[in-house]
CSV table of N, CA and C in Angstrom, one decimal:
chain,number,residue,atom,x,y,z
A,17,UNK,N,107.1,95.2,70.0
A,17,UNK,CA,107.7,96.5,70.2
A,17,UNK,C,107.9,97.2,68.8
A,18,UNK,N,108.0,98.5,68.8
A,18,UNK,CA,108.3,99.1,67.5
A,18,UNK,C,109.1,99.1,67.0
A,19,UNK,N,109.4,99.0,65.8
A,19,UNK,CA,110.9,99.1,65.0
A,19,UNK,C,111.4,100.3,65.6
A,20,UNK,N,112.7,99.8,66.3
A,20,UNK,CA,113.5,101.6,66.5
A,20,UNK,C,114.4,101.6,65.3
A,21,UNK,N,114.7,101.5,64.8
A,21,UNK,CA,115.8,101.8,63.7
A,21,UNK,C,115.2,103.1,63.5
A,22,UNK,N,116.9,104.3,63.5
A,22,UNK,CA,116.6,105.2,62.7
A,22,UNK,C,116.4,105.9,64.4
A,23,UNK,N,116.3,105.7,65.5
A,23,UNK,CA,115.8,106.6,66.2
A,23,UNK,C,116.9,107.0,67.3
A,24,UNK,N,117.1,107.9,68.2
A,24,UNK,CA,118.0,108.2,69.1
A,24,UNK,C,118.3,107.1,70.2
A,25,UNK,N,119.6,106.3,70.9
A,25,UNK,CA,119.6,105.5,71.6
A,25,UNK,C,118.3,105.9,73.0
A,26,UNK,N,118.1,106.9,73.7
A,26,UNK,CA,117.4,107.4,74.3
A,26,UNK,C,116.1,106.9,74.1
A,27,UNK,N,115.7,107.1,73.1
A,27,UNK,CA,114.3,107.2,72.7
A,27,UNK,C,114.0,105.3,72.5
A,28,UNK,N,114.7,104.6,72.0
A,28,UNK,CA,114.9,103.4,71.7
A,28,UNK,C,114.0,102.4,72.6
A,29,UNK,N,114.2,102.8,74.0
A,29,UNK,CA,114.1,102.4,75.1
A,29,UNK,C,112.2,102.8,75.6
A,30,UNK,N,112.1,103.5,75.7
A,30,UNK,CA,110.4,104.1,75.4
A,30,UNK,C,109.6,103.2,74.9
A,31,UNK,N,108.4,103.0,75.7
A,31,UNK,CA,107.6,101.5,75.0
A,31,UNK,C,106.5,102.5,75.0
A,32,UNK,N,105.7,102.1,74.1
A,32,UNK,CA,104.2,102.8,73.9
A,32,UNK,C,103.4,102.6,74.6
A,33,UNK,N,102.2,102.8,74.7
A,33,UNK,CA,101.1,102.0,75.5
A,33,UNK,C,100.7,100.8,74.3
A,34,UNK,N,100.2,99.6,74.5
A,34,UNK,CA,100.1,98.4,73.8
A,34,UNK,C,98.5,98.7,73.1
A,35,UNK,N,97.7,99.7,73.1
A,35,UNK,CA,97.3,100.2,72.0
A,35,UNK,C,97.7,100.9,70.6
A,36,UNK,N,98.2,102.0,71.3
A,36,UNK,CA,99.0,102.4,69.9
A,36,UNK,C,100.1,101.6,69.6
A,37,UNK,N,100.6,100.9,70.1
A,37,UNK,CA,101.7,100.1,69.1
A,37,UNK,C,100.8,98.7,68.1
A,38,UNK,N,99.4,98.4,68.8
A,38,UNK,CA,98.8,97.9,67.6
A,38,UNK,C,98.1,98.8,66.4
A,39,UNK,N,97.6,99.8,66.7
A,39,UNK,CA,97.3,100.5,65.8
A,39,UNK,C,98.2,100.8,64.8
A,40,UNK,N,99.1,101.0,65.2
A,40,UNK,CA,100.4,101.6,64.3
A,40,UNK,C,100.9,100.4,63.8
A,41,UNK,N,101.2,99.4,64.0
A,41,UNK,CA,102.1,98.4,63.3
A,41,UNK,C,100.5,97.5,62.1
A,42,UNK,N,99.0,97.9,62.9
A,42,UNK,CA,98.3,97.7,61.8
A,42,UNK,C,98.2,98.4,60.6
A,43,UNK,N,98.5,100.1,60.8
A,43,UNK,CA,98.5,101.0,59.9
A,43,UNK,C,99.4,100.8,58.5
A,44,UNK,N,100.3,100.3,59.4
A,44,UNK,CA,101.9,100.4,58.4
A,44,UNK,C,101.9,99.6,57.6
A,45,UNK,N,102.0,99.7,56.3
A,45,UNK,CA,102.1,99.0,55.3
A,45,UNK,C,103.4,97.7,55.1
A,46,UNK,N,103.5,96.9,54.5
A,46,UNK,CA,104.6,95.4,54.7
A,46,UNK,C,105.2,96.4,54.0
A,47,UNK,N,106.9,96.1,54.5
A,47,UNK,CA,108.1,96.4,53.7
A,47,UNK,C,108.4,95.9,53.1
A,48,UNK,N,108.7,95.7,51.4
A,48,UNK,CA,109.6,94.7,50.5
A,48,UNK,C,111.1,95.2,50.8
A,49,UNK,N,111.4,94.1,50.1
A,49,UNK,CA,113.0,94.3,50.8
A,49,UNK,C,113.5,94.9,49.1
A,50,UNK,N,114.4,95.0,48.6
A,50,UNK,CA,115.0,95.6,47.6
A,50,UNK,C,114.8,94.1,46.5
A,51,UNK,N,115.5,93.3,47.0
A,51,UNK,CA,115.6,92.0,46.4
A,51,UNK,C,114.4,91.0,46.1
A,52,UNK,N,113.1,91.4,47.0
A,52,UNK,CA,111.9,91.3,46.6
A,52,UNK,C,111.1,92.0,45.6
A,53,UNK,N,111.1,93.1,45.7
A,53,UNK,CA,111.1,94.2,44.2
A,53,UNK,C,111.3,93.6,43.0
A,54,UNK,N,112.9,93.5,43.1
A,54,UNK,CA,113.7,92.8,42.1
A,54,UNK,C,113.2,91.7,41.2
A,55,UNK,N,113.3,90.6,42.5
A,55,UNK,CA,112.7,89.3,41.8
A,55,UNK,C,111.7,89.4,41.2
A,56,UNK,N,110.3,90.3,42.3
A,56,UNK,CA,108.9,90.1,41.2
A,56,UNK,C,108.8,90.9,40.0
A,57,UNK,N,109.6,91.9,40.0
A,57,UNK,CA,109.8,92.7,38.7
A,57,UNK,C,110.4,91.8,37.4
A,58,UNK,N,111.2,90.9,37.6
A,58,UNK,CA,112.1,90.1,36.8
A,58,UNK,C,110.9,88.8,36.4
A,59,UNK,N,110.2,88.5,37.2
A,59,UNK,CA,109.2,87.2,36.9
A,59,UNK,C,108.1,87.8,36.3
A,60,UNK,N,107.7,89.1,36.3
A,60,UNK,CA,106.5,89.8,35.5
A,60,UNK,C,107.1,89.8,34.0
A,61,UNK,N,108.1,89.5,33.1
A,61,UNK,CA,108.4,89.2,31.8
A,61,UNK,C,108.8,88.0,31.5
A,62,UNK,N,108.5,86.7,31.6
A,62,UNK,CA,108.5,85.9,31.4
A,62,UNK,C,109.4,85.4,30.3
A,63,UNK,N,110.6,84.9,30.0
A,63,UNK,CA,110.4,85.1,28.3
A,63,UNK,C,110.2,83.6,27.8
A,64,UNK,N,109.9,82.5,29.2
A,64,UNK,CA,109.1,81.3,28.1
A,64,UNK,C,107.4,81.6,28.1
A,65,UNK,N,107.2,82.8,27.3
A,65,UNK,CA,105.8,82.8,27.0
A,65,UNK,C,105.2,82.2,26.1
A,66,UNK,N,106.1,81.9,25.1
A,66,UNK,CA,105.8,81.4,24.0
A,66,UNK,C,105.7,80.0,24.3
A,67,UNK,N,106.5,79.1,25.2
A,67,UNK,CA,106.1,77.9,25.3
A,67,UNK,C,105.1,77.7,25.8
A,68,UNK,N,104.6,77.9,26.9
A,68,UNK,CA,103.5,78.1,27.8
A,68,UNK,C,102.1,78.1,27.1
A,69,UNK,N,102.2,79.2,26.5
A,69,UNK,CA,100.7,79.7,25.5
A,69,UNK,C,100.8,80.1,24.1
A,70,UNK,N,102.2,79.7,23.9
A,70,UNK,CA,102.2,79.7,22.3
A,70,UNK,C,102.0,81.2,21.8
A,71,UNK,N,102.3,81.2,20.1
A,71,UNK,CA,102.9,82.5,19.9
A,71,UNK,C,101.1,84.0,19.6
A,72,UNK,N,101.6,84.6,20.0
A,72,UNK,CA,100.7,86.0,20.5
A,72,UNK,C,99.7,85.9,19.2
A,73,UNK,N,100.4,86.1,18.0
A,73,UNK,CA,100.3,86.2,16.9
A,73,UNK,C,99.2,85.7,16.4
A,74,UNK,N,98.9,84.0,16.7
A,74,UNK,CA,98.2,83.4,16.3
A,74,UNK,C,96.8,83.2,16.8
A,75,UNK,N,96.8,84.2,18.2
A,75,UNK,CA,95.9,84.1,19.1
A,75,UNK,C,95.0,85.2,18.2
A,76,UNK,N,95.9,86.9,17.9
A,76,UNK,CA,95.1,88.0,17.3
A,76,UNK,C,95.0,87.7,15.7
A,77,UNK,N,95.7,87.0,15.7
A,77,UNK,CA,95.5,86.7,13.5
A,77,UNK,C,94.2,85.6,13.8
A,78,UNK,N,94.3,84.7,14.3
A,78,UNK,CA,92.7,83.9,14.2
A,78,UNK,C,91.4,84.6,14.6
A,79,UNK,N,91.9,85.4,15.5
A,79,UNK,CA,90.4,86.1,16.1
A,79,UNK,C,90.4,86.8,14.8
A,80,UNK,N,91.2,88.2,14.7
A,80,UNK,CA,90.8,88.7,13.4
A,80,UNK,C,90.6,87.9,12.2
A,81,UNK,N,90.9,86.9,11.8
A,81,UNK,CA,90.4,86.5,10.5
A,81,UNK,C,89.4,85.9,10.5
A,82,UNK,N,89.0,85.4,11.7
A,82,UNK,CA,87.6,84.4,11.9
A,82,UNK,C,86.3,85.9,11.9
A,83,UNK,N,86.8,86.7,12.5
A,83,UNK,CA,86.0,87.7,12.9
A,83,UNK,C,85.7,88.4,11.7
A,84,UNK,N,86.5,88.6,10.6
A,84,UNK,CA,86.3,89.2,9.4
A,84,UNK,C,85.5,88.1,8.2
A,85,UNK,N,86.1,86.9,8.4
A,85,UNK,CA,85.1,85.9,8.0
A,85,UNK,C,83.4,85.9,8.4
A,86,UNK,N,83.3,85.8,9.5
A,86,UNK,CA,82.4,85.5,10.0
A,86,UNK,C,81.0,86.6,9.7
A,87,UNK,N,81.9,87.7,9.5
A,87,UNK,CA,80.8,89.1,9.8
A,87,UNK,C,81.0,89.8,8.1
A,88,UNK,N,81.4,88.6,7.4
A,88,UNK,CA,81.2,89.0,5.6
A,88,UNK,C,80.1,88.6,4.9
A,89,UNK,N,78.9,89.1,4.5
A,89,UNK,CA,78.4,89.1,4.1
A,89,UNK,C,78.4,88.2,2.8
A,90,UNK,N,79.6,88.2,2.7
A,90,UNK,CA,79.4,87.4,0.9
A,90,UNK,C,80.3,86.1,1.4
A,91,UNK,N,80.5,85.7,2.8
A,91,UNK,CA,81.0,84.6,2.7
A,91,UNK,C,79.4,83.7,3.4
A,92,UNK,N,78.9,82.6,2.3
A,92,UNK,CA,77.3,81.7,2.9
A,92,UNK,C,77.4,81.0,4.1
A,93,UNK,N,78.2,81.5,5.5
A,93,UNK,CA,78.1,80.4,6.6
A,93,UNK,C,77.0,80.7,7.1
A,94,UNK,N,75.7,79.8,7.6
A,94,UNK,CA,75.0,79.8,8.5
A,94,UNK,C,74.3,81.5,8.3
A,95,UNK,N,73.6,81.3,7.1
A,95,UNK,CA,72.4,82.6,7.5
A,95,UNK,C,71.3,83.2,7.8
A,96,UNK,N,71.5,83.8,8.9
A,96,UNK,CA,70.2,84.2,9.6
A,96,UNK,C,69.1,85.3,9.3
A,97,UNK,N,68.3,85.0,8.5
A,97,UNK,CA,67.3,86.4,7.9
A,97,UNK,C,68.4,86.8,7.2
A,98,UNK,N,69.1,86.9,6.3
A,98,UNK,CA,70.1,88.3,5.7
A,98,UNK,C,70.9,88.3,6.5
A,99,UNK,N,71.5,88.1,7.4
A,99,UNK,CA,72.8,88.2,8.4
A,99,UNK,C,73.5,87.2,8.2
A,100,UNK,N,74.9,88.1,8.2
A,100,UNK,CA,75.9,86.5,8.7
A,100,UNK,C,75.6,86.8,9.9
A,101,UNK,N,76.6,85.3,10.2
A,101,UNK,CA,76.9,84.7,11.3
A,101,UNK,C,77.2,85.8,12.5
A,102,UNK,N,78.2,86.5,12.2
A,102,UNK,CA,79.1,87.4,13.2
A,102,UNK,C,77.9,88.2,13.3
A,103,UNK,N,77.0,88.8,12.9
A,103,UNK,CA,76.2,89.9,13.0
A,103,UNK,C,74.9,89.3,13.7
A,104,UNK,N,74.5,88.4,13.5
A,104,UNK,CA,73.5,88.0,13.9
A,104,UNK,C,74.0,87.4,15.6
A,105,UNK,N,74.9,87.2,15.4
A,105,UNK,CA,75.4,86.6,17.0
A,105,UNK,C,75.5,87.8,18.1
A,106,UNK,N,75.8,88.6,17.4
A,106,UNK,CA,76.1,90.0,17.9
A,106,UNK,C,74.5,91.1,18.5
A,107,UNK,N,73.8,90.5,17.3
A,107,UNK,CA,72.4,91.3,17.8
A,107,UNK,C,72.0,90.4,18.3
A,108,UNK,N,72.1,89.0,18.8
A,108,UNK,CA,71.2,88.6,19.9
A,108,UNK,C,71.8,88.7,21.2
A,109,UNK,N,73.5,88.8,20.9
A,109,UNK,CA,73.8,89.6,22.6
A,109,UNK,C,73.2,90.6,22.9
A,110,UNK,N,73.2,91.5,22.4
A,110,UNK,CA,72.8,93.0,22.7
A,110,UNK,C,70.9,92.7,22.6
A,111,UNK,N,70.2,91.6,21.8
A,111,UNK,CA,69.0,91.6,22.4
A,111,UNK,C,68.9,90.5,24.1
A,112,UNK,N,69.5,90.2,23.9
A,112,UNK,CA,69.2,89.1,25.3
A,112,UNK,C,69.9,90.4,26.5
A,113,UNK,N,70.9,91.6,26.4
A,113,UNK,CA,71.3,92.1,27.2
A,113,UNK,C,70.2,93.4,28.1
A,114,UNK,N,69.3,93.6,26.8
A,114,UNK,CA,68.2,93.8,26.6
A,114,UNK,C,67.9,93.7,28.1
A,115,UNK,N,67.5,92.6,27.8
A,115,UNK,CA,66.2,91.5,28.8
A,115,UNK,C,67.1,91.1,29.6
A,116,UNK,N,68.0,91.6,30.5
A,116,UNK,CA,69.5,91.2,31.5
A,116,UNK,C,68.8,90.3,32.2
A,117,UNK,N,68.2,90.4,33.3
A,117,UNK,CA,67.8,89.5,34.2
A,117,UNK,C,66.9,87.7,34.4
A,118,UNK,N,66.7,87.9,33.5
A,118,UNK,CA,65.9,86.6,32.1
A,118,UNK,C,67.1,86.2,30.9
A,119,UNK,N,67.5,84.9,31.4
A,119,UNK,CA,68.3,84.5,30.3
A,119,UNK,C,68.0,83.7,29.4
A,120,UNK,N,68.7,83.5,28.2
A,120,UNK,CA,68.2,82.7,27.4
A,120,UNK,C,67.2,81.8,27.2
A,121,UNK,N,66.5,81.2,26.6
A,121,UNK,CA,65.5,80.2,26.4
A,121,UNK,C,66.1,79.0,26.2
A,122,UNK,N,66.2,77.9,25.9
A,122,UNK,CA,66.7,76.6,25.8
A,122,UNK,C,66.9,76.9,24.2
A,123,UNK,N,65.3,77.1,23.7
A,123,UNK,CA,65.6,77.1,21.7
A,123,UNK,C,65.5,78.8,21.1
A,124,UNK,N,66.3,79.6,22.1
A,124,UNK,CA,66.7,80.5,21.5
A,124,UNK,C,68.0,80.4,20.6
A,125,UNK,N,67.7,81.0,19.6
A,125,UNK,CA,69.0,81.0,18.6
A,125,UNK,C,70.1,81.1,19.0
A,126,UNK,N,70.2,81.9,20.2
A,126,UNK,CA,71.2,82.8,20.5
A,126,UNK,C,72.3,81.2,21.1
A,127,UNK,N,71.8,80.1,21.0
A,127,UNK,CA,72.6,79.1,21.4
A,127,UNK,C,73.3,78.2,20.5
A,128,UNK,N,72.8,78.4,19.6
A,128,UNK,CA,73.2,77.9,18.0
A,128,UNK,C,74.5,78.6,17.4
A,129,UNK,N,74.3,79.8,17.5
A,129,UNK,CA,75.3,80.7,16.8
A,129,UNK,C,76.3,80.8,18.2
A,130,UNK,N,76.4,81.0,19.4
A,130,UNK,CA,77.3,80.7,20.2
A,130,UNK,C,78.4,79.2,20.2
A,131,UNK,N,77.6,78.6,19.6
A,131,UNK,CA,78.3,77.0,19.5
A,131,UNK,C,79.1,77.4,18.2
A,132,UNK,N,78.3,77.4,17.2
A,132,UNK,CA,78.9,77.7,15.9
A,132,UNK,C,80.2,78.5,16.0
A,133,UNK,N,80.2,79.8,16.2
A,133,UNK,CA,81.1,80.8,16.5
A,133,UNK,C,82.4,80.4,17.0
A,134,UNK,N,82.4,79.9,18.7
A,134,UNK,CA,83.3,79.5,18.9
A,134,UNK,C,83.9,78.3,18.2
A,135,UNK,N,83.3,77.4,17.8
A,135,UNK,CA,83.6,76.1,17.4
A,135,UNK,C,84.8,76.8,16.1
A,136,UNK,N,83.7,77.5,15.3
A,136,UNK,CA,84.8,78.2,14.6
A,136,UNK,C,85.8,78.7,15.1
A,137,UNK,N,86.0,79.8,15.8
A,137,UNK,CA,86.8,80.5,16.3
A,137,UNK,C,88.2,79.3,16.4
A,138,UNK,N,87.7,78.2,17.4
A,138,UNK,CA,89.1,77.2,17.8
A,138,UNK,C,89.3,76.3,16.7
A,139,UNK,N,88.7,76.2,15.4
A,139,UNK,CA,89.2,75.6,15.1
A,139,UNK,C,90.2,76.5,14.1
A,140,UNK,N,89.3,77.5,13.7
A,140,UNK,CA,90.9,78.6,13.0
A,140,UNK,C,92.1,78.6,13.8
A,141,UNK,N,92.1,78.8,15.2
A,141,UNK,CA,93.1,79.1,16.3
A,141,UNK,C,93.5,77.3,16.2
A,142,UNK,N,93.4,76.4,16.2
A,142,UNK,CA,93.8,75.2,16.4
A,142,UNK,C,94.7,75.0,15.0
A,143,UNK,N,94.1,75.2,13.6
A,143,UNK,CA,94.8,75.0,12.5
A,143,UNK,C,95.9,76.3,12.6
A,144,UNK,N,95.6,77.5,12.8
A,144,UNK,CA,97.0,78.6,13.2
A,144,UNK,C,97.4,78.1,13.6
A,145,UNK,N,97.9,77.4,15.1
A,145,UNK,CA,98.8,76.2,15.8
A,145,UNK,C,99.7,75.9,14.7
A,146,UNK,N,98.8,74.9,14.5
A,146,UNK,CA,99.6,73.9,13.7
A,146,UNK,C,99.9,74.1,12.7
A,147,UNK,N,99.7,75.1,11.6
A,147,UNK,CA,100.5,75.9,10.8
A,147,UNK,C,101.6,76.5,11.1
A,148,UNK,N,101.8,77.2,12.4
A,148,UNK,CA,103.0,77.5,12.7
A,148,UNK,C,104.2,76.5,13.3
A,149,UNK,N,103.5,76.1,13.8
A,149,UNK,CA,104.7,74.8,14.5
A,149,UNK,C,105.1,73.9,13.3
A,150,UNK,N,104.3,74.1,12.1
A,150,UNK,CA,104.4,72.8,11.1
A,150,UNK,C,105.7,73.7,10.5
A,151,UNK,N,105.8,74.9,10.3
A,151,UNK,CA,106.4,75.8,9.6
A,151,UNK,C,107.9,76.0,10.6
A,152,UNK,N,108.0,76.0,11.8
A,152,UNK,CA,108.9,76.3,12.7
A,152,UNK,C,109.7,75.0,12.6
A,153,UNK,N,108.8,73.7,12.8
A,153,UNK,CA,109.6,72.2,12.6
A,153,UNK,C,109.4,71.6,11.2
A,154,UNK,N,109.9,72.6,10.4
A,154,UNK,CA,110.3,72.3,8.8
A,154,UNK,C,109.0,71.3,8.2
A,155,UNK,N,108.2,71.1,8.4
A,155,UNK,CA,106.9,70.2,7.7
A,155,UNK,C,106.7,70.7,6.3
A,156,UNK,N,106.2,72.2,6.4
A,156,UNK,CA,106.5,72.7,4.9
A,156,UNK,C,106.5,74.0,5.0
């Protein structure tokens, strides 16, 4: 039956035909209740973030510094024709994106410098860690 709330005792009583009361109760969108609102509004800020996935900081300071490492020319990691690392990894995405539908080759480069990269990448983010927790629980 339909929600009568809200309607005249008269009217209350009136049944639909049992099409339109499926159409209609399909149409109508679910009600949250106030306290539903509430709650999920309150669980969208988490504030054990930090335990969970640890501090923000060390997630955008390793990418940035791995990323400014990587794509420095005057630092000798791994170089390809005249390119670092970061640059050369970079032009073989955009060449393999190229050629979308055909993916990589087994001994395309483009799988060397993906290894390398990230390898790097976690282990800057792995030593960040542990720099900060070493620093938070007095180590040094």
């Amino acid at each position: 039956m339909l929600a009568a709330r809200g309607l005249p005792s008269s009217l209350r009583t009136a049944r639909a035909p049992a099409a339109v009361r499926r159409a209609s109760s399909a149409a109508r969108p679910a009600r949250l209740s106030r306290s539903m609102v509430v709650r999920a509004s309150a669980e969208k800020f988490d504030t054990g973030y930090e335990q969970k996935f640890g501090n923000a900081w060390i997630l955008h300071g390793g990418l940035a510094v791995w990323s400014a490492v990587v794509c420095t020319p005057i630092v000798p990691l791994v170089n390809y024709q005249g390119e670092p690392l970061g640059i050369a990894f970079m032009h073989s995405i955009f060449r393999l994106m190229d050629q979308f539908p055909t993916g990589p080759k087994i001994d395309d480069p483009f799988w060397l410098q993906l290894i390398i990269w990230h390898f790097g990448l976690f282990t800057v983010l792995t030593l960040g860690t542990i720099g900060v927790q070493g620093k938070k629980q007095n180590y040094w």
